[in-house]
Coordinates of N, CA and C in Angstrom, one line a residue:
M1 N 18.9 5.4 -11.1 CA 17.6 5.3 -10.2 C 16.2 6.2 -10.5
P2 N 15.1 4.6 -10.0 CA 13.7 5.1 -10.3 C 13.2 6.5 -9.3
V3 N 12.7 7.6 -9.4 CA 12.4 8.4 -8.7 C 11.6 8.1 -8.1
P4 N 11.0 8.1 -6.8 CA 9.8 7.8 -6.3 C 8.6 8.1 -6.8
R5 N 7.6 7.8 -7.0 CA 6.0 8.2 -7.1 C 5.0 9.7 -6.4
F6 N 5.4 9.0 -5.1 CA 5.1 9.6 -3.9 C 5.9 9.3 -2.3
T7 N 5.4 11.0 -2.2 CA 5.9 11.4 -0.5 C 5.2 11.3 0.1
V8 N 5.3 11.0 1.4 CA 5.5 10.7 2.5 C 4.0 11.8 2.5
G9 N 3.1 11.6 3.4 CA 1.7 12.3 2.8 C 0.7 12.4 2.4
T10 N 1.0 11.3 1.7 CA 0.9 12.0 0.0 C -0.3 10.0 -0.2
A11 N -2.2 10.5 -0.1 CA -2.9 10.0 0.1 C -2.6 9.1 -1.2
V12 N -3.4 7.3 -1.3 CA -3.0 6.5 -2.3 C -4.1 5.4 -2.4
Q13 N -4.4 5.1 -3.1 CA -5.3 4.5 -3.0 C -5.0 2.9 -3.6
V14 N -5.3 1.8 -2.7 CA -4.9 0.3 -3.0 C -5.8 -0.3 -4.5
L15 N -5.2 -0.3 -5.7 CA -5.6 -0.9 -7.0 C -5.8 -2.3 -5.9
D16 N -7.1 -2.6 -7.1 CA -7.9 -4.5 -7.1 C -7.1 -4.8 -8.4
L17 N -5.8 -5.0 -8.8 CA -5.8 -5.4 -10.2 C -6.4 -7.2 -10.2
P18 N -6.9 -7.6 -11.2 CA -7.1 -8.9 -11.8 C -6.2 -10.0 -12.2
I19 N -5.3 -10.3 -10.8 CA -3.6 -10.9 -11.1 C -3.9 -11.7 -10.3
E20 N -3.5 -13.0 -10.7 CA -3.1 -14.2 -9.9 C -1.8 -15.0 -9.8
G21 N -1.2 -15.4 -9.1 CA 0.3 -15.3 -9.4 C 0.5 -15.9 -7.2
H22 N 2.1 -15.4 -7.5 CA 2.8 -14.9 -6.2 C 1.8 -13.2 -6.3
I23 N 1.4 -12.4 -5.3 CA 1.3 -11.3 -5.3 C 1.3 -10.8 -3.6
R24 N 1.7 -10.0 -3.3 CA 1.7 -9.0 -2.0 C 0.8 -8.0 -1.7
I25 N 0.1 -8.7 -1.7 CA -1.1 -7.4 -1.4 C -1.8 -8.4 -0.5
P26 N -2.5 -8.2 0.3 CA -3.8 -8.5 0.7 C -5.0 -8.3 0.1
A27 N -5.9 -9.2 0.2 CA -7.2 -8.7 0.1 C -7.7 -8.0 0.5
Y28 N -7.4 -7.8 2.1 CA -8.3 -6.7 2.3 C -8.2 -5.1 2.6
A29 N -6.7 -5.1 1.6 CA -6.0 -3.9 1.0 C -6.6 -3.4 0.3
R30 N -7.2 -4.1 -1.0 CA -6.9 -4.0 -2.0 C -8.8 -2.9 -1.9
G31 N -8.3 -1.8 -2.7 CA -8.7 -0.7 -3.0 C -9.5 0.2 -1.4
K32 N -8.8 0.1 -1.1 CA -8.6 0.9 0.1 C -7.8 2.3 0.3
I33 N -8.1 3.2 0.9 CA -7.4 4.0 0.9 C -6.2 4.0 1.7
G34 N -5.1 4.7 2.3 CA -3.5 5.2 3.1 C -3.4 6.1 2.6
V35 N -1.8 6.2 3.5 CA -1.4 7.8 2.9 C -0.1 7.0 3.5
I36 N 1.3 7.5 2.2 CA 2.2 7.1 2.5 C 3.2 7.4 4.1
E37 N 3.4 6.4 4.6 CA 4.2 6.7 5.5 C 5.8 6.7 5.7
R38 N 6.4 6.6 4.7 CA 7.9 6.2 4.6 C 8.3 5.6 3.3
C39 N 8.8 6.1 2.5 CA 9.7 5.8 1.1 C 10.4 4.4 1.5
C40 N 10.5 3.5 1.4 CA 11.4 2.4 1.7 C 12.5 2.0 0.7
G41 N 12.4 2.9 -0.6 CA 13.9 2.4 -1.8 C 13.0 1.6 -2.5
P42 N 13.9 1.8 -3.7 CA 13.5 0.8 -4.9 C 14.3 -0.8 -4.4
Y43 N 13.0 -1.7 -5.0 CA 13.2 -3.4 -4.9 C 13.4 -3.7 -6.2
L44 N 14.1 -5.0 -6.9 CA 13.2 -5.9 -7.2 C 12.2 -6.4 -6.6
N45 N 11.2 -6.5 -8.0 CA 9.3 -6.4 -7.9 C 10.0 -8.5 -7.4
P46 N 9.8 -8.2 -6.7 CA 9.1 -10.0 -5.9 C 8.3 -10.4 -6.5
E47 N 7.1 -10.1 -6.9 CA 5.9 -10.6 -8.3 C 6.6 -11.1 -9.0
D48 N 8.2 -11.1 -10.0 CA 8.8 -10.7 -10.3 C 9.9 -12.3 -9.8
L49 N 10.2 -12.0 -8.9 CA 11.6 -12.6 -9.0 C 10.6 -13.9 -8.3
A50 N 9.8 -14.3 -7.8 CA 9.3 -15.4 -7.2 C 9.0 -16.6 -8.9
Y51 N 9.1 -15.5 -9.7 CA 9.2 -16.7 -11.0 C 9.7 -16.8 -11.9
G52 N 11.0 -16.0 -11.9 CA 12.9 -16.7 -11.3 C 13.0 -15.2 -12.6
R53 N 12.0 -13.8 -12.7 CA 12.5 -13.0 -13.6 C 13.3 -11.8 -12.7
T54 N 14.1 -12.3 -13.8 CA 15.3 -11.1 -12.0 C 16.0 -9.8 -12.9
G55 N 15.7 -9.8 -14.3 CA 16.0 -8.5 -15.1 C 15.1 -7.4 -14.7
G56 N 13.9 -7.1 -14.6 CA 13.7 -5.9 -14.0 C 13.3 -5.2 -13.3
P57 N 12.4 -3.7 -13.8 CA 13.1 -2.1 -13.3 C 13.0 -3.2 -11.6
A58 N 13.9 -1.7 -11.0 CA 13.4 -1.7 -8.7 C 12.3 -1.0 -9.0
V59 N 11.1 -1.3 -8.0 CA 10.1 -0.8 -8.1 C 10.3 -0.1 -6.4
H60 N 10.2 1.3 -6.6 CA 9.7 1.8 -5.3 C 9.0 0.8 -4.3
L61 N 8.9 0.4 -3.5 CA 8.2 0.1 -2.2 C 8.1 1.1 -1.3
Y62 N 7.5 1.4 -0.8 CA 6.5 2.2 0.5 C 5.8 1.5 1.5
Q63 N 5.7 2.3 2.7 CA 4.7 1.8 4.3 C 4.0 2.4 4.0
V64 N 2.6 2.1 4.0 CA 1.2 2.5 4.0 C 0.6 2.8 4.6
E65 N 0.1 3.3 5.3 CA -0.8 3.1 6.5 C -2.0 4.2 6.3
F66 N -3.1 2.5 7.3 CA -4.5 2.7 7.0 C -4.8 2.1 8.1
S67 N -6.8 3.1 8.8 CA -7.3 3.3 9.8 C -7.6 1.4 9.9
Q68 N -7.7 1.3 10.7 CA -8.1 -0.4 11.7 C -9.8 -0.2 10.2
H69 N -10.0 0.9 11.0 CA -11.8 0.3 11.1 C -12.6 0.2 9.1
D70 N -11.5 1.6 8.5 CA -11.3 1.6 7.0 C -11.2 0.4 6.4
L71 N -10.6 -0.5 7.0 CA -10.3 -2.0 6.4 C -11.1 -3.5 6.4
W72 N -10.9 -2.3 8.1 CA -12.8 -4.0 8.6 C -13.5 -2.7 9.0
P73 N -14.7 -2.7 8.4 CA -16.1 -2.0 9.1 C -16.4 -2.5 10.7
E74 N -16.0 -3.7 10.5 CA -16.8 -4.3 11.3 C -15.8 -3.8 13.2
Y75 N -14.9 -3.9 13.1 CA -13.2 -3.1 13.6 C -14.1 -2.8 15.4
I76 N -13.4 -3.1 16.7 CA -14.0 -3.2 17.4 C -13.2 -2.3 18.8
G77 N -12.6 -1.9 17.9 CA -11.4 -1.5 18.9 C -11.1 0.7 18.3
D78 N -10.4 0.5 18.9 CA -9.9 2.0 18.9 C -10.2 3.0 17.6
A79 N -10.9 3.8 17.2 CA -11.2 5.0 15.9 C -9.2 5.2 16.0
E80 N -8.3 5.7 16.7 CA -7.2 5.7 16.6 C -6.4 4.7 15.7
D81 N -6.5 3.7 15.9 CA -6.2 2.6 15.4 C -5.1 2.0 14.3
R82 N -4.3 1.4 13.6 CA -3.3 2.4 12.6 C -3.0 0.7 12.1
L83 N -2.5 0.2 10.9 CA -1.6 -0.1 10.0 C -1.8 -0.3 9.3
F84 N 0.1 -0.8 9.7 CA 1.0 -0.8 7.9 C 1.3 -1.4 7.1
L85 N 0.7 -1.1 5.9 CA 1.9 -2.3 4.5 C 2.5 -2.0 3.9
E86 N 3.8 -3.0 3.6 CA 4.9 -2.7 2.6 C 4.2 -2.6 1.8
I87 N 3.7 -1.6 0.2 CA 3.0 -2.1 -1.0 C 4.6 -1.5 -1.8
Y88 N 4.1 -2.0 -2.6 CA 5.0 -1.8 -4.0 C 4.5 -0.4 -5.5
E89 N 4.4 0.6 -5.2 CA 4.5 1.6 -6.3 C 3.5 1.1 -7.4
H90 N 3.6 -0.2 -7.9 CA 2.8 -0.2 -9.2 C 1.1 -1.3 -8.2
W91 N 0.9 -0.9 -7.2 CA 0.1 -1.5 -6.9 C -1.4 0.0 -6.5
L92 N -0.2 0.6 -6.2 CA -0.8 2.6 -5.8 C -1.0 3.5 -6.7
T93 N -1.7 4.3 -6.6 CA -3.1 5.4 -7.4 C -3.3 7.1 -6.2
P94 N -3.0 7.7 -6.9 CA -3.5 8.6 -5.9 C -4.5 8.4 -5.8
A95 N -4.6 9.3 -4.7 CA -6.1 9.3 -4.7 C -7.0 10.8 -2.9
R96 N -7.8 11.0 -3.0 CA -8.5 11.6 -1.2 C -8.0 11.5 -0.5
P97 N -7.5 12.5 0.2 CA -7.5 11.6 1.8 C -8.2 11.4 2.2
P98 N -7.8 10.5 3.1 CA -9.7 9.4 3.9 C -9.5 10.6 4.8
S99 N -10.7 10.3 5.7 CA -11.5 11.1 6.3 C -10.3 11.1 7.8
W100 N -10.4 10.1 8.1 CA -9.4 10.1 9.8 C -8.2 10.6 9.4
R101 N -7.9 11.3 8.1 CA -6.5 12.0 7.4 C -6.6 13.1 7.6
Q102 N -7.8 14.0 7.7 CA -7.9 14.8 7.4 C -8.7 15.7 8.5
A103 N -9.2 15.0 9.6 CA -9.1 15.2 10.7 C -7.9 15.4 12.0
S104 N -6.8 15.4 11.3 CA -5.6 15.2 11.8 C -4.9 16.4 12.0

């Protein structure tokens, strides 16, 4: 079983890869910085499964926490509002903690 690359509390940035086809990353999250909230475990990559490719390795899935204000600068809700997305490891890279995490 693969070892997770990230641990709970790690700051990560969502990659903005020029990939077409069946992808699982919303456009509004690409390039944004969040924090690993939970490691959900390894799963087959749904981006491969969508095309019938079932022989690939398992990839870790994480629940990543984002500030709504970081995702949408015009957001008028509370500064503490967060959004949680499940994101596969190959879409994440280490990052500096976001300002909302440094303050807490």
